[in-house]
Short mmCIF file of C-alpha atoms in Angstrom, two decimals:
data_model
loop_
_atom_site.label_atom_id
_atom_site.label_comp_id
_atom_site.label_asym_id
_atom_site.label_seq_id
_atom_site.Cartn_x
_atom_site.Cartn_y
_atom_site.Cartn_z
CA MET Q 4 87.77 61.27 -61.18
CA ILE Q 5 84.15 60.33 -60.85
CA ALA Q 6 81.63 63.15 -61.35
CA LEU Q 7 78.70 62.90 -58.96
CA PRO Q 8 75.37 63.42 -60.66
CA PHE Q 9 74.03 65.74 -57.93
CA THR Q 10 73.65 69.44 -58.04
CA THR Q 11 74.43 72.11 -55.48
CA GLY Q 12 70.74 72.34 -54.68
CA ASP Q 13 70.77 68.62 -53.76
CA TRP Q 14 73.52 69.14 -51.13
CA LEU Q 15 71.91 72.35 -49.79
CA ALA Q 16 68.72 70.35 -49.14
CA LEU Q 17 70.73 68.21 -46.74
CA LEU Q 18 72.46 71.19 -45.10
CA PRO Q 19 70.43 71.05 -41.82
CA ILE Q 20 71.22 67.29 -41.47
CA GLY Q 21 74.82 67.90 -42.35
CA ILE Q 22 75.19 70.63 -39.72
CA VAL Q 23 73.88 68.32 -37.00
CA GLY Q 24 76.18 65.54 -38.20
CA VAL Q 25 79.29 67.75 -38.24
CA ALA Q 26 78.32 69.05 -34.74
CA GLY Q 27 78.55 65.41 -33.56
CA LEU Q 28 82.09 65.15 -34.97
CA LEU Q 29 83.10 68.43 -33.29
CA VAL Q 30 81.78 67.20 -29.98
CA LEU Q 31 84.04 64.13 -30.18
CA VAL Q 32 87.07 66.22 -31.14
CA ALA Q 33 86.35 68.75 -28.28
CA ASP Q 34 85.92 65.85 -25.87
CA LEU Q 35 89.19 64.37 -26.98
CA PHE Q 36 91.38 67.45 -26.68
CA SER Q 37 89.82 69.39 -23.86
CA ARG Q 38 88.56 66.70 -21.50
CA LYS Q 39 90.72 67.90 -18.53
CA HIS Q 40 90.34 71.57 -19.08
CA ALA Q 41 87.03 72.47 -20.53
CA PRO Q 42 83.79 72.41 -18.49
CA ARG Q 43 81.28 69.69 -19.16
CA TYR Q 44 79.01 72.19 -20.76
CA LEU Q 45 81.29 72.61 -23.81
CA ASN Q 46 79.88 69.45 -25.44
CA ILE Q 47 76.35 70.56 -24.69
CA ALA Q 48 77.03 73.99 -26.09
CA ILE Q 49 78.42 72.58 -29.41
CA GLY Q 50 75.40 70.37 -29.68
CA LEU Q 51 72.95 73.17 -29.01
CA ALA Q 52 74.76 75.50 -31.43
CA GLY Q 53 74.50 72.81 -34.14
CA ALA Q 54 70.85 72.29 -33.41
CA ALA Q 55 70.09 76.02 -33.52
CA ALA Q 56 72.00 76.51 -36.82
CA ALA Q 57 70.26 73.53 -38.34
CA ALA Q 58 66.91 74.81 -37.23
CA GLY Q 59 67.67 78.18 -38.83
CA PHE Q 60 68.47 76.53 -42.22
CA ALA Q 61 65.44 74.22 -41.95
CA ALA Q 62 63.22 77.21 -41.34
CA SER Q 63 64.68 79.00 -44.37
CA GLN Q 64 63.61 76.08 -46.53
CA TYR Q 65 59.98 76.47 -45.48
CA GLY Q 66 57.99 77.45 -48.60
CA HIS Q 67 60.74 76.31 -50.99
CA ASP Q 68 59.59 73.05 -52.50
CA ARG Q 69 62.44 71.02 -53.97
CA SER Q 70 62.78 67.45 -55.05
CA THR Q 71 66.35 66.44 -54.69
CA PHE Q 72 68.59 63.33 -55.12
CA PHE Q 73 66.35 62.12 -58.02
CA GLY Q 74 63.26 62.33 -55.82
CA GLY Q 75 64.71 60.66 -52.81
CA PHE Q 76 64.50 63.69 -50.53
CA LEU Q 77 62.07 66.55 -50.44
CA THR Q 78 62.40 70.01 -48.94
CA GLY Q 79 59.67 72.45 -48.04
CA GLY Q 80 57.05 73.16 -45.34
CA PHE Q 81 56.25 69.58 -44.48
CA THR Q 82 59.92 68.59 -44.07
CA SER Q 83 60.89 71.79 -42.31
CA VAL Q 84 58.11 71.39 -39.61
CA PHE Q 85 59.09 67.81 -38.75
CA GLU Q 86 62.86 68.59 -38.87
CA ILE Q 87 62.33 71.50 -36.37
CA VAL Q 88 60.25 69.18 -34.04
CA VAL Q 89 63.14 66.74 -34.07
CA LEU Q 90 65.64 69.59 -33.34
CA ILE Q 91 63.44 70.81 -30.51
CA ALA Q 92 63.52 67.32 -28.95
CA LEU Q 93 67.30 67.20 -29.54
CA ALA Q 94 67.88 70.61 -27.83
CA GLY Q 95 65.65 69.74 -24.95
CA SER Q 96 67.33 66.40 -24.36
CA LEU Q 97 70.86 67.91 -24.69
CA VAL Q 98 69.98 70.39 -21.95
CA LEU Q 99 68.86 67.46 -19.68
CA TYR Q 100 72.13 65.73 -20.41
CA GLY Q 101 73.93 68.83 -19.26
CA ALA Q 102 72.07 68.44 -15.93
CA LEU Q 103 72.28 64.69 -15.47
CA GLY Q 104 74.80 63.17 -17.87
CA ASP Q 105 77.82 61.12 -16.68
CA GLU Q 106 80.87 63.22 -17.59
CA GLU Q 107 82.96 60.14 -18.47
CA VAL Q 108 80.71 59.29 -21.41
CA LEU Q 109 79.11 62.65 -22.07
CA GLY Q 110 80.96 63.36 -25.27
CA GLY Q 111 80.01 60.03 -26.84
CA THR Q 112 76.40 60.22 -25.73
CA VAL Q 113 75.92 63.76 -27.08
CA ALA Q 114 77.50 62.72 -30.46
CA LEU Q 115 75.24 59.64 -30.67
CA MET Q 116 72.14 61.71 -29.91
CA LEU Q 117 73.12 64.20 -32.63
CA TRP Q 118 73.65 61.49 -35.24
CA SER Q 119 70.35 59.84 -34.13
CA ALA Q 120 68.68 63.17 -34.85
CA CYS Q 121 70.20 63.08 -38.32
CA GLY Q 122 68.36 59.86 -38.98
CA ALA Q 123 65.09 61.32 -37.75
CA MET Q 124 65.56 64.43 -39.95
CA LEU Q 125 66.37 62.25 -42.99
CA MET Q 126 63.09 60.37 -42.46
CA ALA Q 127 61.23 63.68 -42.27
CA GLY Q 128 62.18 64.49 -45.84
CA SER Q 129 62.31 61.07 -47.33
CA ALA Q 130 60.22 60.36 -50.42
CA ASN Q 131 61.27 56.82 -51.29
CA LEU Q 132 61.68 53.53 -49.52
CA MET Q 133 65.48 53.55 -49.49
CA THR Q 134 65.75 56.99 -47.80
CA VAL Q 135 63.15 55.90 -45.21
CA PHE Q 136 65.14 52.75 -44.25
CA LEU Q 137 68.46 54.62 -44.22
CA GLY Q 138 67.02 57.24 -41.84
CA LEU Q 139 65.30 54.72 -39.72
CA GLU Q 140 68.41 52.65 -39.12
CA LEU Q 141 70.57 55.76 -38.44
CA LEU Q 142 67.98 56.84 -35.87
CA SER Q 143 67.59 53.44 -34.26
CA LEU Q 144 71.22 52.20 -34.12
CA ALA Q 145 72.30 55.28 -32.10
CA LEU Q 146 69.23 54.82 -29.82
CA TYR Q 147 70.21 51.16 -29.09
CA CYS Q 148 73.51 52.34 -27.77
CA LEU Q 149 72.13 55.40 -25.90
CA CYS Q 150 69.63 53.21 -24.01
CA GLY Q 151 72.51 51.16 -22.48
CA LEU Q 152 74.98 53.89 -21.74
CA VAL Q 153 74.53 53.95 -18.06
CA ASP Q 154 75.71 51.49 -15.46
CA ARG Q 155 72.33 50.09 -14.53
CA LYS Q 156 70.83 46.65 -15.07
CA THR Q 157 67.49 48.06 -16.26
CA ALA Q 158 69.27 50.18 -18.85
CA ARG Q 159 71.04 47.19 -20.32
CA GLU Q 160 67.77 45.25 -20.39
CA ALA Q 161 66.08 48.17 -22.10
CA ALA Q 162 68.78 48.37 -24.74
CA LEU Q 163 68.60 44.66 -25.42
CA LYS Q 164 64.80 44.55 -25.58
CA TYR Q 165 64.65 47.59 -27.86
CA LEU Q 166 67.33 46.13 -30.14
CA ILE Q 167 65.55 42.80 -30.52
CA LEU Q 168 61.98 44.06 -30.90
CA SER Q 169 62.88 47.05 -33.05
CA SER Q 170 65.04 44.94 -35.34
CA THR Q 171 62.13 42.53 -35.75
CA ALA Q 172 59.85 45.41 -36.72
CA SER Q 173 62.47 46.68 -39.11
CA GLY Q 174 62.50 43.20 -40.66
CA PHE Q 175 58.71 43.35 -41.23
CA MET Q 176 59.10 46.83 -42.72
CA LEU Q 177 61.96 45.75 -45.03
CA TYR Q 178 60.04 42.74 -46.25
CA GLY Q 179 57.04 45.00 -46.96
CA MET Q 180 59.36 47.35 -48.88
CA GLY Q 181 60.56 44.47 -50.94
CA LEU Q 182 56.97 43.49 -51.87
CA LEU Q 183 56.12 47.10 -52.70
CA PHE Q 184 59.13 47.19 -55.00
CA GLY Q 185 58.07 43.87 -56.55
CA ALA Q 186 54.58 45.14 -57.17
CA THR Q 187 55.54 48.55 -58.52
CA GLY Q 188 59.06 48.25 -59.92
CA SER Q 189 59.98 51.41 -58.13
CA VAL Q 190 60.95 52.63 -54.67
CA GLN Q 191 59.51 56.17 -55.16
CA PHE Q 192 56.40 56.95 -53.19
CA ALA Q 193 55.13 59.05 -56.16
CA ASP Q 194 55.15 55.95 -58.37
CA PHE Q 195 52.86 53.98 -56.00
CA VAL Q 196 49.80 56.18 -56.94
CA ASN Q 197 48.75 53.90 -59.71
CA PRO Q 198 45.08 52.80 -59.81
CA ALA Q 199 46.09 49.46 -61.25
CA LEU Q 200 47.91 48.60 -58.04
CA ALA Q 201 44.62 48.59 -56.10
CA SER Q 202 44.02 45.11 -57.43
CA SER Q 203 47.51 43.76 -56.72
CA PRO Q 204 47.67 41.38 -53.74
CA ILE Q 205 51.43 41.83 -53.55
CA PHE Q 206 50.95 45.61 -53.18
CA TRP Q 207 48.37 45.07 -50.44
CA LEU Q 208 50.58 42.68 -48.55
CA GLY Q 209 53.66 44.93 -48.94
CA ALA Q 210 51.64 48.02 -47.77
CA GLY Q 211 50.36 46.03 -44.81
CA LEU Q 212 53.77 44.86 -43.65
CA PHE Q 213 55.21 48.38 -44.11
CA LEU Q 214 52.45 49.77 -41.96
CA VAL Q 215 53.12 47.10 -39.30
CA GLY Q 216 56.67 48.32 -39.06
CA LEU Q 217 55.52 51.92 -38.70
CA ALA Q 218 52.95 50.90 -36.08
CA PHE Q 219 55.67 49.32 -33.97
CA LYS Q 220 57.87 52.42 -34.19
CA MET Q 221 54.90 54.57 -33.16
CA SER Q 222 54.20 52.06 -30.28
CA LEU Q 223 50.58 51.50 -31.37
CA VAL Q 224 48.54 48.67 -29.85
CA PRO Q 225 49.27 45.70 -30.07
CA PHE Q 226 52.98 46.63 -30.76
CA HIS Q 227 53.21 48.89 -27.71
CA THR Q 228 54.50 46.64 -24.91
CA TRP Q 229 58.15 47.51 -25.43
CA ALA Q 230 57.62 51.24 -24.80
CA PRO Q 231 57.05 51.38 -20.99
CA ASP Q 232 59.95 48.99 -20.26
CA VAL Q 233 62.40 50.76 -22.61
CA TYR Q 234 61.36 54.23 -21.40
CA GLU Q 235 61.83 53.15 -17.74
CA GLY Q 236 65.20 51.58 -18.34
CA ALA Q 237 66.79 54.17 -20.65
CA PRO Q 238 68.48 57.30 -19.21
CA LEU Q 239 66.02 60.12 -18.65
CA PRO Q 240 67.40 62.43 -21.40
CA VAL Q 241 67.29 59.47 -23.91
CA THR Q 242 63.71 58.77 -22.95
CA ALA Q 243 62.81 62.42 -23.54
CA PHE Q 244 64.44 62.32 -26.95
CA MET Q 245 62.82 59.04 -27.95
CA SER Q 246 59.35 60.16 -26.80
CA VAL Q 247 59.36 63.02 -29.33
CA ALA Q 248 61.98 62.54 -32.10
CA THR Q 249 61.02 58.96 -32.87
CA LYS Q 250 57.34 59.75 -33.05
CA ALA Q 251 57.87 62.83 -35.22
CA ALA Q 252 60.13 60.95 -37.72
CA VAL Q 253 57.78 57.94 -38.05
CA LEU Q 254 54.63 60.15 -38.24
CA ALA Q 255 56.31 62.12 -41.07
CA VAL Q 256 56.92 58.82 -43.03
CA PHE Q 257 53.33 57.63 -42.25
CA ALA Q 258 51.89 60.90 -43.53
CA ARG Q 259 53.76 60.74 -46.80
CA PHE Q 260 52.78 57.12 -47.28
CA ALA Q 261 49.11 57.66 -46.35
CA TYR Q 262 48.65 60.89 -48.28
CA ALA Q 263 50.84 60.36 -51.32
CA ALA Q 264 51.75 56.74 -51.85
CA LEU Q 265 48.50 54.89 -51.83
CA PRO Q 266 46.13 54.59 -54.83
CA SER Q 267 42.90 56.39 -53.95
CA ALA Q 268 40.87 53.22 -54.66
CA ALA Q 269 42.81 51.29 -51.99
CA ALA Q 270 43.74 53.93 -49.45
CA GLY Q 271 40.62 53.65 -47.33
CA ALA Q 272 40.86 49.93 -46.92
CA VAL Q 273 44.61 49.80 -46.43
CA LEU Q 274 44.55 52.51 -43.77
CA LEU Q 275 41.49 51.27 -41.92
CA PRO Q 276 43.45 48.88 -39.63
CA ILE Q 277 45.71 51.82 -38.64
CA TRP Q 278 42.70 53.93 -37.64
CA ILE Q 279 41.33 51.01 -35.64
CA VAL Q 280 44.58 50.38 -33.69
CA ALA Q 281 44.91 54.14 -33.16
CA GLY Q 282 41.44 54.16 -31.58
CA ILE Q 283 42.34 51.16 -29.40
CA SER Q 284 45.64 52.75 -28.49
CA MET Q 285 43.88 55.85 -27.14
CA ILE Q 286 41.97 53.69 -24.63
CA ALA Q 287 44.78 51.15 -23.84
CA GLY Q 288 47.35 53.96 -23.33
CA ASN Q 289 45.15 55.87 -20.95
CA VAL Q 290 44.04 52.77 -19.02
CA GLY Q 291 47.71 51.68 -18.73
CA MET Q 292 48.59 55.01 -17.07
CA LEU Q 293 46.26 54.34 -14.17
CA ALA Q 294 48.43 51.79 -12.48
CA GLN Q 295 51.90 53.38 -12.99
CA HIS Q 296 54.11 54.50 -10.15
CA ASP Q 297 57.00 55.79 -12.30
CA LEU Q 298 56.79 58.96 -14.33
CA LYS Q 299 58.64 57.62 -17.24
CA ARG Q 300 56.33 54.59 -17.55
CA LEU Q 301 53.36 56.90 -17.13
CA LEU Q 302 54.61 59.13 -19.95
CA ALA Q 303 55.26 56.06 -22.11
CA TYR Q 304 51.62 54.99 -21.83
CA SER Q 305 50.64 58.62 -22.32
CA GLY Q 306 52.71 58.67 -25.51
CA ILE Q 307 50.84 55.57 -26.78
CA ALA Q 308 47.51 57.44 -26.35
CA GLN Q 309 48.90 60.72 -27.72
CA VAL Q 310 49.97 59.02 -31.01
CA GLY Q 311 46.42 57.82 -31.28
CA TYR Q 312 45.18 61.37 -30.90
CA ILE Q 313 47.53 62.56 -33.67
CA LEU Q 314 46.45 59.74 -36.02
CA THR Q 315 42.80 60.66 -35.34
CA ALA Q 316 43.50 64.01 -36.94
CA MET Q 317 44.92 62.36 -40.01
CA ALA Q 318 41.98 59.99 -40.42
CA GLY Q 319 40.35 60.65 -43.72
CA THR Q 320 43.74 62.07 -45.00
CA THR Q 321 42.45 65.58 -45.27
CA ALA Q 322 44.74 68.62 -45.61
CA LEU Q 323 43.23 70.28 -42.62
CA GLY Q 324 43.68 67.20 -40.50
CA LEU Q 325 47.44 67.08 -41.35
CA ARG Q 326 47.77 70.69 -40.27
CA TYR Q 327 46.05 70.00 -36.96
CA ALA Q 328 48.11 66.90 -36.40
CA MET Q 329 51.27 68.96 -36.84
CA TYR Q 330 49.99 71.54 -34.39
CA TYR Q 331 49.17 68.90 -31.75
CA LEU Q 332 52.52 67.19 -32.26
CA VAL Q 333 54.45 70.36 -31.58
CA ALA Q 334 52.33 71.16 -28.51
CA TYR Q 335 52.75 67.64 -27.20
CA SER Q 336 56.48 67.89 -27.78
CA PHE Q 337 56.85 70.90 -25.58
CA MET Q 338 54.51 69.50 -22.84
CA ASN Q 339 56.30 66.14 -22.79
CA LEU Q 340 59.77 67.64 -22.74
CA GLY Q 341 58.65 69.99 -20.00
CA ALA Q 342 57.45 67.07 -17.82
CA PHE Q 343 60.84 65.37 -18.33
CA ALA Q 344 62.62 68.56 -17.44
CA VAL Q 345 60.77 68.71 -14.11
CA ALA Q 346 61.71 65.09 -13.54
CA ALA Q 347 65.36 66.09 -14.19
CA ALA Q 348 65.09 68.84 -11.59
CA MET Q 349 63.87 66.17 -9.17
CA SER Q 350 66.80 63.96 -9.83
CA GLY Q 351 69.80 63.66 -7.45
CA GLY Q 352 72.12 61.30 -5.65
CA GLY Q 353 72.52 59.12 -8.72
CA GLU Q 354 68.78 58.51 -9.00
CA GLU Q 355 66.38 59.85 -11.62
CA GLY Q 356 63.47 61.73 -10.23
CA SER Q 357 60.86 59.62 -11.93
CA TRP Q 358 59.41 57.73 -8.97
CA LEU Q 359 56.01 59.31 -8.36
CA GLY Q 360 56.31 58.84 -4.61
CA ASN Q 361 58.88 61.69 -4.62
CA TYR Q 362 56.27 64.06 -5.92
CA ALA Q 363 54.04 63.92 -2.73
CA GLY Q 364 53.97 67.35 -1.23
CA LEU Q 365 56.15 68.86 -3.93
CA ALA Q 366 54.07 72.09 -3.87
CA GLN Q 367 55.29 72.71 -0.33
CA ARG Q 368 58.94 72.26 -1.15
CA ARG Q 369 59.19 73.54 -4.76
CA PRO Q 370 55.94 75.35 -5.68
CA TRP Q 371 57.26 76.52 -9.12
CA LEU Q 372 58.26 72.94 -10.13
CA ALA Q 373 54.81 71.69 -8.97
CA ALA Q 374 53.09 74.41 -10.87
CA SER Q 375 55.03 73.65 -14.06
CA MET Q 376 54.32 69.90 -13.82
CA THR Q 377 50.66 70.61 -13.22
CA PHE Q 378 50.53 72.86 -16.26
CA PHE Q 379 52.17 70.15 -18.46
CA LEU Q 380 49.92 67.36 -17.17
CA ILE Q 381 46.77 69.49 -17.63
CA GLY Q 382 47.85 70.18 -21.20
CA MET Q 383 48.42 66.52 -21.95
CA ALA Q 384 45.11 65.73 -20.39
CA GLY Q 385 43.49 68.25 -22.78
CA LEU Q 386 41.99 70.58 -20.19
CA PRO Q 387 41.57 74.34 -20.85
CA PRO Q 388 43.27 76.69 -21.09
CA THR Q 389 46.21 74.93 -22.70
CA ALA Q 390 47.46 74.10 -26.20
CA GLY Q 391 46.54 70.54 -25.48
CA PHE Q 392 42.86 71.45 -25.09
CA LEU Q 393 42.93 73.56 -28.25
CA GLY Q 394 44.69 70.72 -30.17
CA LYS Q 395 42.14 68.21 -29.16
CA ILE Q 396 39.26 70.48 -30.19
CA LEU Q 397 40.93 70.87 -33.62
CA ILE Q 398 41.39 67.09 -33.91
CA LEU Q 399 37.75 66.45 -33.00
CA SER Q 400 36.56 68.86 -35.59
CA SER Q 401 38.83 67.29 -38.25
CA SER Q 402 37.83 63.70 -37.47
CA VAL Q 403 34.15 64.46 -37.30
CA GLY Q 404 34.33 66.42 -40.58
CA ALA Q 405 36.10 63.50 -42.26
CA GLY Q 406 33.40 61.07 -41.07
CA TYR Q 407 35.37 59.32 -38.41
CA VAL Q 408 32.98 60.05 -35.61
CA TRP Q 409 33.80 56.86 -33.79
CA MET Q 410 37.42 57.91 -33.49
CA ALA Q 411 36.29 61.26 -32.08
CA ALA Q 412 34.15 59.37 -29.51
CA LEU Q 413 37.07 57.17 -28.53
CA LEU Q 414 39.29 60.27 -28.12
CA ILE Q 415 36.67 61.75 -25.70
CA VAL Q 416 36.46 58.51 -23.71
CA GLY Q 417 40.27 58.14 -23.63
CA THR Q 418 40.64 61.70 -22.39
CA ALA Q 419 38.16 61.11 -19.67
CA ILE Q 420 40.11 58.04 -18.47
CA SER Q 421 43.37 59.96 -18.58
CA LEU Q 422 42.07 62.72 -16.27
CA TYR Q 423 42.23 60.37 -13.29
CA ALA Q 424 45.78 59.30 -14.05
CA TYR Q 425 47.06 62.87 -14.48
CA ALA Q 426 44.93 64.16 -11.55
CA LYS Q 427 46.51 61.46 -9.23
CA VAL Q 428 49.97 63.05 -9.73
CA VAL Q 429 48.63 66.66 -9.34
CA PHE Q 430 46.75 65.73 -6.09
CA ALA Q 431 49.91 64.08 -4.73
CA MET Q 432 51.97 67.20 -5.44
CA TYR Q 433 49.51 69.47 -3.62
CA SER Q 434 48.66 67.07 -0.76
CA GLN Q 435 49.75 67.80 2.84
CA THR Q 436 51.89 64.77 3.55
CA GLN Q 437 53.37 63.88 6.93
CA HIS Q 438 55.62 61.15 5.42
CA ARG Q 439 59.29 61.75 4.89
CA VAL Q 440 59.85 62.35 1.22
CA ARG Q 441 63.20 62.51 -0.55
CA ASP Q 442 63.95 66.14 -1.17
CA VAL Q 443 64.90 67.52 -4.54
CA ARG Q 444 68.31 68.81 -5.49
CA PRO Q 445 68.87 72.43 -4.37
CA PHE Q 446 68.91 73.87 -7.88
CA VAL Q 447 69.51 72.39 -11.31
CA PRO Q 448 69.79 75.41 -13.67
CA LEU Q 449 69.48 73.62 -16.96
CA ALA Q 450 66.53 71.57 -15.94
CA TRP Q 451 64.72 74.66 -14.57
CA LEU Q 452 65.62 76.52 -17.75
CA SER Q 453 64.23 73.80 -19.96
CA ALA Q 454 60.98 73.62 -17.95
CA GLY Q 455 60.62 77.38 -18.16
CA ILE Q 456 61.14 77.47 -21.96
CA CYS Q 457 58.67 74.63 -22.44
CA THR Q 458 56.08 76.48 -20.28
CA VAL Q 459 56.42 79.66 -22.29
CA ALA Q 460 56.19 77.75 -25.59
CA VAL Q 461 52.95 76.00 -24.52
CA VAL Q 462 51.45 79.32 -23.35
CA ILE Q 463 52.34 80.97 -26.73
CA MET Q 464 50.82 78.04 -28.62
CA THR Q 465 47.66 78.31 -26.54
CA PHE Q 466 47.05 81.97 -27.44
CA TYR Q 467 48.60 81.99 -30.87
CA PRO Q 468 47.60 78.63 -32.44
CA LEU Q 469 49.81 78.73 -35.60
CA THR Q 470 49.25 75.74 -37.77
CA PRO Q 471 51.49 75.23 -40.80
CA SER Q 472 49.87 75.88 -44.19
CA ASP Q 473 50.69 74.69 -47.72
CA VAL Q 474 52.16 71.43 -46.58
CA LEU Q 475 49.97 68.95 -48.45
CA PRO Q 476 51.39 69.74 -51.99
CA LEU Q 477 54.80 68.82 -50.58
CA VAL Q 478 53.53 65.51 -49.55
CA ARG Q 479 52.16 64.83 -52.98
#
């Protein structure tokens, strides 16, 4: 019998991920034995119960710093925050699946989404290159399948495009990892903080290729063109999940790499290209929104800009900037999921309610839906009084304090551009239209519930701006 060199503490660190993974297996078993008798909501209930239990254990690990699996996985505040963001995205997307999912493939899609969340959570706590790649592939492989799990040509195209482009980016990242290992002789982030590496061209090249892979996963310019097409083609719940969980997981890896894995003498120069493309992304994403007629494409371009905002907070790699980035990420997650929930409530007749023409005159037909969507769009635009406004103020103070005034200026310009794009949707909802517009479904309880929860969460974050503390030591 082989004795594994891992302790009980090691396995407990992975308990939140394990719960989500087991929940995926239970969904398949329940779907197999009770397909004809149980309501469709059984699979959703199992998934939500798994997400809730995992969130509870992840929250209990907050403040308990542990290095497990020989430094491969870290627990504590940093990991807990990002794991909970992923679980929020998972829960919100599962609820939308309950409202829109095809019952024939519901069990499989829910299981795949749970396992994809496992990959994102693994990335949140990863502290070496191998764990990063393992989590990234677990996250991505499930998403490739989820994108194509509807009988629609655009969905199959989205799945194929995402598979090809994302695999190419993974290749860049893997090659960068190989060079980093060649330069350092280690896969541990902690071993990269060696001043001697600042003069190693292999380390510079490896770090650059690694960051190129992360930039693609975050859909930063110029690696952003896949996002609108994939978002539009994928099923609406999958798009909602991708828009939050993928960003949270990759931002967690980027934060660990930027804060902990770069020699101080080289960090500024290595990260400068990322700050530049983040600034360009804020402008390009907001300009791209102006011409969109589909909500999913609009939110895809919005996501490109929002990642730029979050990276602006991290510019200078200050502890305060990381806390503000986490705050804005959580606020954006609720606002984005809320907008997708409204779109789910607009869906019916086999069509997703993402065409913006359907929103004309919505305030006359469904005033509460129009009010919720207005609130979410105002928040993403950064207007008061919302958590989005407060988050941008915090980001501006952080970037200016760190000396990145030009990024703060680009954030202001990008926000001004985005106002027109978001206002276009709001004006359409409150316009008095004489044209015949496809009416919404009578009532979609789960979509309305999701929109209501997201609204309450954003309101709470507006008046109680809790930012996580004591996270930076966990990164280091």
